[in-house]
Structure formats: structure tokens, C-alpha cells
């Protein structure tokens, strides 16, 4: 029922001309992780999280981070054990079978494409705020999609296409630029904490949980700490993009562990500091509806120049998140095509860069279209649903392979694997059901379409057809 499984040897062995070039070292991988994790979540979703949980958005960040930490440990074990592109899709193919792998891969396509689009929309908000603070006003029709009374979010479209162009230049070149963008982001967040933390006012933390802990739907919107955790969870994932780079890592056994675990630890500390500083400096009601909450805090503290710099840093550096997520999606697409579940003609590598140019072009254009026409919160929630399913699958794969392949070399071993794996599964399931009902319906609809594509094409061209 779950379809054939790929052997672990077959997963890591590729035919000549179909293997991705090994160009990434551990600094590139840490920067990929931090570049993806530190982005729209902390720069823009802080306000949305505060609107849903009040000051307890701090607790929501902690809960989402704990769940992601458990998933990160599972990812680190499997990525070093199976150093092949494809991340959760590839792990599922080896541990659970082709049908599950398809569902996970289809969900990852949703995760990465919508994550890119979310960041592009968030980036557009910062760009417009930065330009208008200088007294320049842009045509409203070109700053929002039809949902916002406009025609298209043109800045979001342009940044997505620009990042696509960078990826077409080559993986190593893109990853090296990403390191510079990550440094800019971290310096900007350090400046924010340095200015906002001295203005901390404990009165802004009362009541700490105005909407309670559990996720409760009110007026069509879910509120509560867990409702906020279900959306600010978006702020933490990104380390899974490091796992998609396994095939391109020069020393995957060492570098993947450093990239996945190291980026998660660093980013959790950064997020907690920024959330405390933001909510302590300004009432959560003021943050709730801002598309640029960190810059808003600094302007409220009469630090207009610092606010200007924070917004400028977001404009310069947020594209690094788009770069990493678009990179991740193109690799998922590539591996699914290489396996025959999507047309194999898509798995074509550029002879100059060794990167999948055709897939990257398709990915970039589709992401630009979504960013141009859809709302930030709806995109983020749907992206989270895809990610949560992938995390559940990875934790399950780790536990299954501990039973079915106990002798397989593991360069990194997750501590207490069945405890950590179970916590990751249960935490992700809870966050998944905490998402709005409309989001879950859309997610089920997406996977229903995916299963039809699989039954109509993938099953007849993948491993299931070869073993029939």
C-alpha cells in the first residue's frame, strides 16, 4: 500500500550526469540554515504572532523552537546517514515507501514555494515602508494583490525573479553571497536588541496570555499561544533546507551536523532576545497589524535613523531566505524528477554550473506569481502545514530506520531517538491541528490534487512501475 522502498545504497548512488556537484563546505551550510531561519519570521511574523497570543508570543516562539529542535535532531541523523539531495522526501522513500515519499515531496513543494512567496511579500512590506519613510509614495495598485485592493505586489514579484537569477548563476556563488547577507541580518538584529531592550517595560507583558494557551477560534481567527506557535513556527524552519543540500556537501558527515544543529541553536537564542525586546518595548496591540514591527518599535522609541537602518537591512538581507528556500524547492523538484515521479526531462543539469537550471526557472516563476497575488498570513499558514507534515515524516523515518537498519553507519546519532522522535511527531501534530480550519482544508485539497498526479503519472514512471 505504501509502495516500494528505495534501498539506502540506491538512494546515495546516482548515474553519471545526474549527480549534483559537491561545492558546499560547513560555513556555507551554517549560512544556509541561519539564512533561511532568520528572516520573515522574526522581521514580520512577530506582529502577527503578537496579534494572536499577546505578550505570550514569547512563549509561542519557545514552544515552536522546542518542537523544531526535536525535528532538527532527527534531520541531522538522517542527513548524515543518507547524504543525498531531497531531504524528507528522500528519507521517506528509503524508510516508508514511494507513496508516502510522494505525499511528503508534494508537501515540501508547497512548503518551499509558499515560504519563498511569504518572504517576498514580507520583503515588499519593508521595502515600501523604507521608501515611503523617505517621502516617496508608490502607486497602490502595484503594492498589493487583488485581496488588498491592488493589482499585483510588484516588488514581491521582482525580488523572487531576482533571486531566481542568482541561483541560475550557480550553487556555490549563491551560497557565498548568502553568507554576506546573513551577516547583515545578524548585525541588524543586534542593533535592534541594543536599542529596544533598554526601553523594556514590564507593564507591556500584562496580561501575558490574553487569549489563553490553547488554540481557540474566535471571529474566524484562531487565537491563543498555540495558535501563535502554529504560525511563528514558520520562523524556525530552514534547517531542513540544509538537509536538501546533502548531496552537494563536500564533507556531509561533519558539515551537515554542524549546519543543522548549529543553525537551530543560534537562531533560537536570537529569536528569544528579539521577541522579548519587541514586546517589552511596545504594547502588543501596536505590533499586531504592522508589516514591519521591528522598524515600528524603533520609530516609537524615537530612533528614526535606527529604524531606517533596520528596514534597510531587511530589504538587503531578507532575499537570503528566498534564496535558500528556492534552492530547497528546486532540489526537491529535481530529485522527484530524477526518480521519475515527475517528468525526467526536468532533471537536467547545467553543464556550466552543475545546477538544475530548468527546474530553478520553473520554481522562480511560480513563486513570483504566488507572491504577487496572495496575502502574507494565508501563505505562511499553508506553508507551515506542508512543513509540519514533512517534520512528522522525518521523525517517523528516524525511528523506523533505527528498527529496520540498526547496523547502518550513523555519523550523528540522535540522543534518546524514540523519545525525541515521539516528541517531534506529537508536537508537530498539535501545531498542525492548531492551524485555522480553512488552512487545513486547503492543505488537504493540495494533497488530493497531488495524489491524482501521482496515480496518473508518478506511479507509472517511478520505482513502483519498475518493480511491478
GROMACS .gro file of C-alpha atoms in nm:
model
  468
    1UNK     CA    1   0.000   0.000   0.000
    2UNK     CA    2   0.285   0.240   0.083
    3UNK     CA    3   0.470   0.148  -0.236
    4UNK     CA    4   0.822   0.011  -0.283
    5UNK     CA    5   1.111   0.142  -0.076
    6UNK     CA    6   1.443   0.254  -0.216
    7UNK     CA    7   1.747   0.078  -0.074
    8UNK     CA    8   1.986   0.303   0.117
    9UNK     CA    9   2.260   0.224  -0.136
   10UNK     CA   10   2.036   0.321  -0.429
   11UNK     CA   11   1.945   0.650  -0.262
   12UNK     CA   12   2.306   0.774  -0.245
   13UNK     CA   13   2.426   0.623  -0.576
   14UNK     CA   14   2.348   0.832  -0.884
   15UNK     CA   15   2.412   0.776  -1.252
   16UNK     CA   16   2.677   0.979  -1.432
   17UNK     CA   17   2.545   1.319  -1.530
   18UNK     CA   18   2.266   1.311  -1.269
   19UNK     CA   19   2.468   1.379  -0.953
   20UNK     CA   20   2.478   1.735  -0.817
   21UNK     CA   21   2.823   1.893  -0.788
   22UNK     CA   22   2.986   1.890  -0.441
   23UNK     CA   23   3.061   2.259  -0.385
   24UNK     CA   24   2.948   2.341  -0.028
   25UNK     CA   25   3.154   2.341   0.294
   26UNK     CA   26   3.032   2.389   0.654
   27UNK     CA   27   3.037   2.773   0.654
   28UNK     CA   28   2.805   2.762   0.352
   29UNK     CA   29   2.575   2.515   0.531
   30UNK     CA   30   2.554   2.715   0.855
   31UNK     CA   31   2.482   3.026   0.649
   32UNK     CA   32   2.214   2.834   0.456
   33UNK     CA   33   2.050   2.734   0.786
   34UNK     CA   34   2.075   3.075   0.954
   35UNK     CA   35   1.991   3.247   0.626
   36UNK     CA   36   1.666   3.053   0.598
   37UNK     CA   37   1.570   3.058   0.966
   38UNK     CA   38   1.641   3.424   1.045
   39UNK     CA   39   1.409   3.602   0.809
   40UNK     CA   40   1.046   3.689   0.767
   41UNK     CA   41   0.955   3.505   1.088
   42UNK     CA   42   1.134   3.747   1.314
   43UNK     CA   43   1.117   4.054   1.088
   44UNK     CA   44   0.745   4.037   1.004
   45UNK     CA   45   0.560   3.749   1.174
   46UNK     CA   46   0.640   3.887   1.521
   47UNK     CA   47   0.346   4.124   1.473
   48UNK     CA   48   0.108   3.852   1.354
   49UNK     CA   49   0.212   3.629   1.646
   50UNK     CA   50   0.153   3.911   1.894
   51UNK     CA   51  -0.194   3.969   1.749
   52UNK     CA   52  -0.282   3.603   1.815
   53UNK     CA   53  -0.117   3.548   2.156
   54UNK     CA   54  -0.044   3.891   2.304
   55UNK     CA   55   0.284   3.914   2.500
   56UNK     CA   56   0.282   3.532   2.520
   57UNK     CA   57   0.418   3.537   2.164
   58UNK     CA   58   0.749   3.498   2.352
   59UNK     CA   59   0.624   3.163   2.482
   60UNK     CA   60   0.496   3.075   2.133
   61UNK     CA   61   0.847   3.123   1.995
   62UNK     CA   62   0.987   2.897   2.270
   63UNK     CA   63   0.733   2.619   2.200
   64UNK     CA   64   0.784   2.632   1.824
   65UNK     CA   65   1.160   2.629   1.878
   66UNK     CA   66   1.144   2.324   2.106
   67UNK     CA   67   0.939   2.127   1.852
   68UNK     CA   68   1.179   2.226   1.575
   69UNK     CA   69   1.479   2.128   1.789
   70UNK     CA   70   1.345   1.772   1.816
   71UNK     CA   71   1.287   1.762   1.441
   72UNK     CA   72   1.635   1.908   1.377
   73UNK     CA   73   1.800   1.622   1.569
   74UNK     CA   74   1.612   1.370   1.355
   75UNK     CA   75   1.712   1.558   1.039
   76UNK     CA   76   2.078   1.563   1.147
   77UNK     CA   77   2.085   1.184   1.198
   78UNK     CA   78   1.918   1.105   0.867
   79UNK     CA   79   2.104   1.366   0.659
   80UNK     CA   80   2.443   1.230   0.768
   81UNK     CA   81   2.324   0.870   0.727
   82UNK     CA   82   2.171   0.931   0.380
   83UNK     CA   83   2.380   1.211   0.220
   84UNK     CA   84   2.158   1.260  -0.085
   85UNK     CA   85   1.950   1.551  -0.209
   86UNK     CA   86   1.579   1.552  -0.134
   87UNK     CA   87   1.561   1.586   0.244
   88UNK     CA   88   1.238   1.445   0.393
   89UNK     CA   89   1.124   1.315   0.053
   90UNK     CA   90   1.438   1.103   0.015
   91UNK     CA   91   1.428   0.978   0.375
   92UNK     CA   92   1.063   0.874   0.331
   93UNK     CA   93   1.140   0.688   0.009
   94UNK     CA   94   1.401   0.478   0.192
   95UNK     CA   95   1.207   0.422   0.516
   96UNK     CA   96   0.835   0.433   0.440
   97UNK     CA   97   0.784   0.375   0.068
   98UNK     CA   98   0.712   0.560  -0.256
   99UNK     CA   99   0.353   0.667  -0.182
  100UNK     CA  100   0.447   0.833   0.146
  101UNK     CA  101   0.754   0.984  -0.022
  102UNK     CA  102   0.532   1.138  -0.290
  103UNK     CA  103   0.297   1.293  -0.033
  104UNK     CA  104   0.594   1.432   0.162
  105UNK     CA  105   0.763   1.561  -0.155
  106UNK     CA  106   0.439   1.721  -0.275
  107UNK     CA  107   0.401   1.886   0.067
  108UNK     CA  108   0.763   2.007   0.054
  109UNK     CA  109   0.692   2.172  -0.279
  110UNK     CA  110   0.411   2.357  -0.102
  111UNK     CA  111   0.638   2.442   0.193
  112UNK     CA  112   0.926   2.587  -0.001
  113UNK     CA  113   0.730   2.766  -0.271
  114UNK     CA  114   0.494   2.933  -0.025
  115UNK     CA  115   0.777   3.009   0.218
  116UNK     CA  116   0.956   3.191  -0.063
  117UNK     CA  117   0.639   3.377  -0.151
  118UNK     CA  118   0.576   3.470   0.213
  119UNK     CA  119   0.923   3.619   0.248
  120UNK     CA  120   0.887   3.802  -0.082
  121UNK     CA  121   0.564   3.964   0.044
  122UNK     CA  122   0.728   4.047   0.379
  123UNK     CA  123   1.028   4.193   0.197
  124UNK     CA  124   0.797   4.407  -0.015
  125UNK     CA  125   0.639   4.547   0.305
  126UNK     CA  126   0.979   4.654   0.437
  127UNK     CA  127   1.086   4.797   0.102
  128UNK     CA  128   0.770   5.008   0.069
  129UNK     CA  129   0.796   5.124   0.431
  130UNK     CA  130   1.159   5.220   0.378
  131UNK     CA  131   1.088   5.409   0.055
  132UNK     CA  132   0.781   5.589   0.192
  133UNK     CA  133   0.970   5.692   0.507
  134UNK     CA  134   1.190   5.888   0.267
  135UNK     CA  135   0.881   6.070   0.136
  136UNK     CA  136   0.841   5.874  -0.186
  137UNK     CA  137   0.495   5.725  -0.246
  138UNK     CA  138   0.447   5.440  -0.491
  139UNK     CA  139   0.127   5.352  -0.685
  140UNK     CA  140  -0.101   5.149  -0.455
  141UNK     CA  141  -0.215   4.926  -0.743
  142UNK     CA  142   0.139   4.785  -0.770
  143UNK     CA  143   0.191   4.722  -0.397
  144UNK     CA  144  -0.077   4.462  -0.322
  145UNK     CA  145  -0.267   4.181  -0.486
  146UNK     CA  146  -0.643   4.185  -0.551
  147UNK     CA  147  -0.709   4.090  -0.183
  148UNK     CA  148  -0.563   4.424  -0.076
  149UNK     CA  149  -0.740   4.637  -0.333
  150UNK     CA  150  -0.443   4.642  -0.569
  151UNK     CA  151  -0.350   4.475  -0.894
  152UNK     CA  152  -0.023   4.298  -0.814
  153UNK     CA  153   0.251   4.311  -0.549
  154UNK     CA  154   0.518   4.408  -0.799
  155UNK     CA  155   0.813   4.437  -0.552
  156UNK     CA  156   0.745   4.080  -0.431
  157UNK     CA  157   0.742   3.953  -0.790
  158UNK     CA  158   1.065   4.131  -0.877
  159UNK     CA  159   1.260   4.004  -0.576
  160UNK     CA  160   1.153   3.644  -0.645
  161UNK     CA  161   1.268   3.671  -1.006
  162UNK     CA  162   1.592   3.840  -0.897
  163UNK     CA  163   1.677   3.556  -0.656
  164UNK     CA  164   1.596   3.304  -0.929
  165UNK     CA  165   1.858   3.477  -1.144
  166UNK     CA  166   2.117   3.442  -0.867
  167UNK     CA  167   2.052   3.069  -0.835
  168UNK     CA  168   2.091   3.026  -1.209
  169UNK     CA  169   2.447   3.158  -1.172
  170UNK     CA  170   2.543   2.851  -0.962
  171UNK     CA  171   2.509   2.697  -0.616
  172UNK     CA  172   2.848   2.796  -0.472
  173UNK     CA  173   2.821   3.154  -0.595
  174UNK     CA  174   2.472   3.189  -0.446
  175UNK     CA  175   2.578   3.032  -0.115
  176UNK     CA  176   2.879   3.262  -0.085
  177UNK     CA  177   2.662   3.571  -0.137
  178UNK     CA  178   2.422   3.428   0.120
  179UNK     CA  179   2.696   3.439   0.387
  180UNK     CA  180   2.729   3.816   0.341
  181UNK     CA  181   2.351   3.864   0.360
  182UNK     CA  182   2.334   3.658   0.681
  183UNK     CA  183   2.598   3.876   0.847
  184UNK     CA  184   2.396   4.189   0.759
  185UNK     CA  185   2.081   4.038   0.914
  186UNK     CA  186   2.252   3.938   1.237
  187UNK     CA  187   2.412   4.280   1.280
  188UNK     CA  188   2.072   4.446   1.223
  189UNK     CA  189   1.903   4.229   1.486
  190UNK     CA  190   2.183   4.300   1.734
  191UNK     CA  191   2.130   4.674   1.676
  192UNK     CA  192   1.755   4.631   1.733
  193UNK     CA  193   1.803   4.449   2.065
  194UNK     CA  194   2.062   4.705   2.172
  195UNK     CA  195   1.814   4.993   2.124
  196UNK     CA  196   1.488   4.823   2.226
  197UNK     CA  197   1.591   4.627   2.536
  198UNK     CA  198   1.676   4.934   2.749
  199UNK     CA  199   1.316   5.053   2.686
  200UNK     CA  200   1.172   4.728   2.830
  201UNK     CA  201   0.851   4.796   3.026
  202UNK     CA  202   0.715   4.506   3.232
  203UNK     CA  203   0.363   4.658   3.213
  204UNK     CA  204   0.353   4.563   2.845
  205UNK     CA  205   0.357   4.195   2.947
  206UNK     CA  206   0.024   4.215   3.133
  207UNK     CA  207  -0.196   4.030   3.072
  208UNK     CA  208   0.062   3.782   2.949
  209UNK     CA  209  -0.187   3.540   2.786
  210UNK     CA  210  -0.494   3.750   2.699
  211UNK     CA  211  -0.634   3.473   2.475
  212UNK     CA  212  -0.525   3.172   2.682
  213UNK     CA  213  -0.287   2.888   2.599
  214UNK     CA  214  -0.488   2.658   2.372
  215UNK     CA  215  -0.578   2.744   2.014
  216UNK     CA  216  -0.939   2.868   2.008
  217UNK     CA  217  -1.119   3.003   1.701
  218UNK     CA  218  -1.277   3.344   1.751
  219UNK     CA  219  -1.432   3.557   1.479
  220UNK     CA  220  -1.279   3.342   1.207
  221UNK     CA  221  -0.927   3.372   1.354
  222UNK     CA  222  -0.757   3.126   1.586
  223UNK     CA  223  -0.605   3.287   1.895
  224UNK     CA  224  -0.403   3.167   2.190
  225UNK     CA  225  -0.039   3.071   2.249
  226UNK     CA  226  -0.063   2.755   2.039
  227UNK     CA  227  -0.236   2.942   1.755
  228UNK     CA  228   0.057   3.186   1.754
  229UNK     CA  229   0.308   2.899   1.779
  230UNK     CA  230   0.147   2.738   1.474
  231UNK     CA  231   0.228   3.044   1.264
  232UNK     CA  232   0.556   3.167   1.419
  233UNK     CA  233   0.673   2.809   1.368
  234UNK     CA  234   0.740   2.943   1.017
  235UNK     CA  235   1.017   3.149   1.175
  236UNK     CA  236   1.217   2.841   1.275
  237UNK     CA  237   1.224   2.610   0.981
  238UNK     CA  238   1.501   2.645   0.735
  239UNK     CA  239   1.742   2.388   0.874
  240UNK     CA  240   1.559   2.134   0.656
  241UNK     CA  241   1.691   2.329   0.357
  242UNK     CA  242   2.039   2.234   0.482
  243UNK     CA  243   1.935   1.868   0.456
  244UNK     CA  244   1.837   1.919   0.091
  245UNK     CA  245   2.199   2.020   0.024
  246UNK     CA  246   2.342   1.687   0.148
  247UNK     CA  247   2.443   1.572  -0.199
  248UNK     CA  248   2.631   1.896  -0.260
  249UNK     CA  249   2.821   1.896   0.071
  250UNK     CA  250   3.195   1.831   0.046
  251UNK     CA  251   3.207   1.651   0.382
  252UNK     CA  252   2.843   1.564   0.464
  253UNK     CA  253   2.917   1.356   0.774
  254UNK     CA  254   3.068   1.650   0.961
  255UNK     CA  255   2.929   1.955   0.787
  256UNK     CA  256   2.559   1.863   0.785
  257UNK     CA  257   2.552   1.811   1.162
  258UNK     CA  258   2.719   2.148   1.217
  259UNK     CA  259   2.486   2.319   0.969
  260UNK     CA  260   2.157   2.175   1.100
  261UNK     CA  261   2.210   2.168   1.478
  262UNK     CA  262   2.431   2.478   1.491
  263UNK     CA  263   2.191   2.699   1.297
  264UNK     CA  264   1.894   2.590   1.512
  265UNK     CA  265   2.070   2.665   1.841
  266UNK     CA  266   2.195   3.003   1.725
  267UNK     CA  267   1.860   3.111   1.584
  268UNK     CA  268   1.658   3.008   1.891
  269UNK     CA  269   1.871   3.236   2.111
  270UNK     CA  270   1.840   3.521   1.860
  271UNK     CA  271   1.461   3.488   1.839
  272UNK     CA  272   1.407   3.486   2.214
  273UNK     CA  273   1.614   3.802   2.256
  274UNK     CA  274   1.434   3.987   1.975
  275UNK     CA  275   1.083   3.881   2.089
  276UNK     CA  276   1.146   3.991   2.449
  277UNK     CA  277   1.288   4.325   2.332
  278UNK     CA  278   0.999   4.393   2.091
  279UNK     CA  279   0.708   4.304   2.322
  280UNK     CA  280   0.874   4.473   2.618
  281UNK     CA  281   0.927   4.798   2.430
  282UNK     CA  282   0.580   4.836   2.277
  283UNK     CA  283   0.228   4.711   2.364
  284UNK     CA  284   0.139   4.403   2.161
  285UNK     CA  285  -0.172   4.578   2.024
  286UNK     CA  286   0.056   4.826   1.848
  287UNK     CA  287   0.264   4.546   1.696
  288UNK     CA  288  -0.034   4.337   1.590
  289UNK     CA  289  -0.103   4.476   1.245
  290UNK     CA  290   0.237   4.608   1.139
  291UNK     CA  291   0.408   4.462   0.833
  292UNK     CA  292   0.741   4.590   0.970
  293UNK     CA  293   0.714   4.551   1.352
  294UNK     CA  294   1.083   4.588   1.438
  295UNK     CA  295   1.118   4.916   1.250
  296UNK     CA  296   0.790   5.029   1.412
  297UNK     CA  297   0.933   4.966   1.761
  298UNK     CA  298   1.239   5.177   1.689
  299UNK     CA  299   1.035   5.463   1.541
  300UNK     CA  300   0.813   5.455   1.853
  301UNK     CA  301   1.127   5.486   2.065
  302UNK     CA  302   1.225   5.798   1.869
  303UNK     CA  303   1.508   5.617   1.693
  304UNK     CA  304   1.417   5.702   1.333
  305UNK     CA  305   1.770   5.653   1.199
  306UNK     CA  306   1.799   5.307   1.360
  307UNK     CA  307   1.453   5.219   1.228
  308UNK     CA  308   1.565   5.327   0.884
  309UNK     CA  309   1.875   5.105   0.909
  310UNK     CA  310   1.673   4.804   1.033
  311UNK     CA  311   1.431   4.839   0.744
  312UNK     CA  312   1.722   4.879   0.501
  313UNK     CA  313   1.891   4.568   0.645
  314UNK     CA  314   1.567   4.374   0.596
  315UNK     CA  315   1.544   4.497   0.237
  316UNK     CA  316   1.904   4.390   0.169
  317UNK     CA  317   1.911   4.064   0.364
  318UNK     CA  318   1.564   3.906   0.355
  319UNK     CA  319   1.625   3.786  -0.002
  320UNK     CA  320   1.871   3.537   0.151
  321UNK     CA  321   1.570   3.349   0.290
  322UNK     CA  322   1.410   3.341  -0.054
  323UNK     CA  323   1.740   3.220  -0.195
  324UNK     CA  324   1.769   2.927   0.047
  325UNK     CA  325   1.403   2.825   0.022
  326UNK     CA  326   1.401   2.850  -0.357
  327UNK     CA  327   1.720   2.645  -0.359
  328UNK     CA  328   1.549   2.384  -0.138
  329UNK     CA  329   1.242   2.359  -0.357
  330UNK     CA  330   1.442   2.328  -0.678
  331UNK     CA  331   1.633   2.034  -0.524
  332UNK     CA  332   1.312   1.859  -0.416
  333UNK     CA  333   1.170   1.907  -0.765
  334UNK     CA  334   1.496   1.785  -0.915
  335UNK     CA  335   1.514   1.464  -0.713
  336UNK     CA  336   1.147   1.379  -0.772
  337UNK     CA  337   1.206   1.423  -1.146
  338UNK     CA  338   1.527   1.219  -1.129
  339UNK     CA  339   1.327   0.939  -0.965
  340UNK     CA  340   1.067   0.955  -1.242
  341UNK     CA  341   0.778   1.075  -1.025
  342UNK     CA  342   0.784   1.398  -1.226
  343UNK     CA  343   0.896   1.421  -1.591
  344UNK     CA  344   1.264   1.321  -1.609
  345UNK     CA  345   1.326   1.595  -1.865
  346UNK     CA  346   1.308   1.841  -1.573
  347UNK     CA  347   1.612   1.678  -1.406
  348UNK     CA  348   1.853   1.846  -1.645
  349UNK     CA  349   2.175   1.992  -1.506
  350UNK     CA  350   2.350   2.296  -1.647
  351UNK     CA  351   2.685   2.187  -1.796
  352UNK     CA  352   2.841   2.513  -1.677
  353UNK     CA  353   2.726   2.523  -1.312
  354UNK     CA  354   2.612   2.167  -1.239
  355UNK     CA  355   2.284   2.310  -1.105
  356UNK     CA  356   1.929   2.220  -1.224
  357UNK     CA  357   1.863   2.530  -1.435
  358UNK     CA  358   1.531   2.419  -1.589
  359UNK     CA  359   1.380   2.334  -1.250
  360UNK     CA  360   1.511   2.658  -1.098
  361UNK     CA  361   1.347   2.865  -1.373
  362UNK     CA  362   1.012   2.689  -1.324
  363UNK     CA  363   1.037   2.730  -0.947
  364UNK     CA  364   1.121   3.100  -0.961
  365UNK     CA  365   0.836   3.193  -1.193
  366UNK     CA  366   0.573   3.002  -0.990
  367UNK     CA  367   0.694   3.161  -0.664
  368UNK     CA  368   0.679   3.509  -0.819
  369UNK     CA  369   0.318   3.456  -0.926
  370UNK     CA  370   0.207   3.343  -0.578
  371UNK     CA  371   0.390   3.634  -0.413
  372UNK     CA  372   0.226   3.880  -0.648
  373UNK     CA  373  -0.134   3.784  -0.579
  374UNK     CA  374  -0.178   3.633  -0.229
  375UNK     CA  375  -0.183   3.751   0.137
  376UNK     CA  376   0.109   3.707   0.377
  377UNK     CA  377  -0.075   3.531   0.662
  378UNK     CA  378  -0.260   3.283   0.439
  379UNK     CA  379   0.059   3.192   0.254
  380UNK     CA  380   0.256   3.140   0.579
  381UNK     CA  381  -0.012   2.920   0.737
  382UNK     CA  382  -0.034   2.695   0.432
  383UNK     CA  383   0.346   2.672   0.409
  384UNK     CA  384   0.352   2.567   0.776
  385UNK     CA  385   0.111   2.280   0.708
  386UNK     CA  386   0.347   2.134   0.447
  387UNK     CA  387   0.647   2.171   0.676
  388UNK     CA  388   0.476   2.011   0.974
  389UNK     CA  389   0.388   1.705   0.767
  390UNK     CA  390   0.750   1.681   0.650
  391UNK     CA  391   0.879   1.706   1.008
  392UNK     CA  392   0.638   1.432   1.120
  393UNK     CA  393   0.764   1.211   0.836
  394UNK     CA  394   1.133   1.270   0.919
  395UNK     CA  395   1.086   1.187   1.288
  396UNK     CA  396   0.895   0.871   1.190
  397UNK     CA  397   1.165   0.776   0.938
  398UNK     CA  398   1.437   0.809   1.201
  399UNK     CA  399   1.253   0.575   1.438
  400UNK     CA  400   1.167   0.326   1.161
  401UNK     CA  401   1.528   0.309   1.036
  402UNK     CA  402   1.654   0.257   1.391
  403UNK     CA  403   1.449  -0.067   1.378
  404UNK     CA  404   1.494  -0.171   1.014
  405UNK     CA  405   1.859  -0.065   0.960
  406UNK     CA  406   2.021  -0.071   1.306
  407UNK     CA  407   2.368  -0.156   1.167
  408UNK     CA  408   2.375   0.129   0.913
  409UNK     CA  409   2.659   0.373   0.998
  410UNK     CA  410   2.531   0.690   1.165
  411UNK     CA  411   2.781   0.974   1.180
  412UNK     CA  412   2.545   1.165   1.408
  413UNK     CA  413   2.316   0.976   1.643
  414UNK     CA  414   2.010   1.149   1.783
  415UNK     CA  415   2.005   1.113   2.165
  416UNK     CA  416   1.707   0.913   2.303
  417UNK     CA  417   1.578   0.869   1.946
  418UNK     CA  418   1.236   0.726   2.030
  419UNK     CA  419   1.168   0.994   2.291
  420UNK     CA  420   1.288   1.281   2.069
  421UNK     CA  421   1.113   1.135   1.764
  422UNK     CA  422   0.785   1.089   1.950
  423UNK     CA  423   0.801   1.445   2.089
  424UNK     CA  424   0.863   1.581   1.738
  425UNK     CA  425   0.567   1.387   1.597
  426UNK     CA  426   0.328   1.481   1.878
  427UNK     CA  427   0.439   1.846   1.881
  428UNK     CA  428   0.401   1.881   1.506
  429UNK     CA  429   0.060   1.713   1.505
  430UNK     CA  430  -0.058   1.954   1.777
  431UNK     CA  431   0.071   2.255   1.583
  432UNK     CA  432  -0.089   2.120   1.264
  433UNK     CA  433  -0.436   2.093   1.418
  434UNK     CA  434  -0.385   2.440   1.572
  435UNK     CA  435  -0.382   2.593   1.224
  436UNK     CA  436  -0.707   2.753   1.102
  437UNK     CA  437  -0.961   2.510   0.962
  438UNK     CA  438  -0.958   2.683   0.624
  439UNK     CA  439  -0.582   2.627   0.602
  440UNK     CA  440  -0.621   2.256   0.677
  441UNK     CA  441  -0.893   2.225   0.412
  442UNK     CA  442  -0.666   2.391   0.153
  443UNK     CA  443  -0.380   2.163   0.257
  444UNK     CA  444  -0.594   1.852   0.216
  445UNK     CA  445  -0.707   1.984  -0.122
  446UNK     CA  446  -0.345   2.034  -0.229
  447UNK     CA  447  -0.257   1.676  -0.134
  448UNK     CA  448  -0.571   1.539  -0.301
  449UNK     CA  449  -0.451   1.702  -0.625
  450UNK     CA  450  -0.106   1.558  -0.557
  451UNK     CA  451  -0.237   1.204  -0.520
  452UNK     CA  452  -0.421   1.236  -0.850
  453UNK     CA  453  -0.096   1.346  -1.019
  454UNK     CA  454   0.087   1.054  -0.856
  455UNK     CA  455  -0.171   0.796  -0.962
  456UNK     CA  456  -0.193   0.945  -1.311
  457UNK     CA  457   0.180   0.988  -1.372
  458UNK     CA  458   0.426   0.923  -1.088
  459UNK     CA  459   0.323   0.567  -1.005
  460UNK     CA  460   0.354   0.467  -1.372
  461UNK     CA  461   0.707   0.609  -1.406
  462UNK     CA  462   0.870   0.570  -1.065
  463UNK     CA  463   1.010   0.275  -0.873
  464UNK     CA  464   0.662   0.122  -0.838
  465UNK     CA  465   0.645   0.078  -1.215
  466UNK     CA  466   0.998  -0.068  -1.232
  467UNK     CA  467   0.921  -0.330  -0.964
  468UNK     CA  468   0.569  -0.416  -1.088
   0.00000   0.00000   0.00000
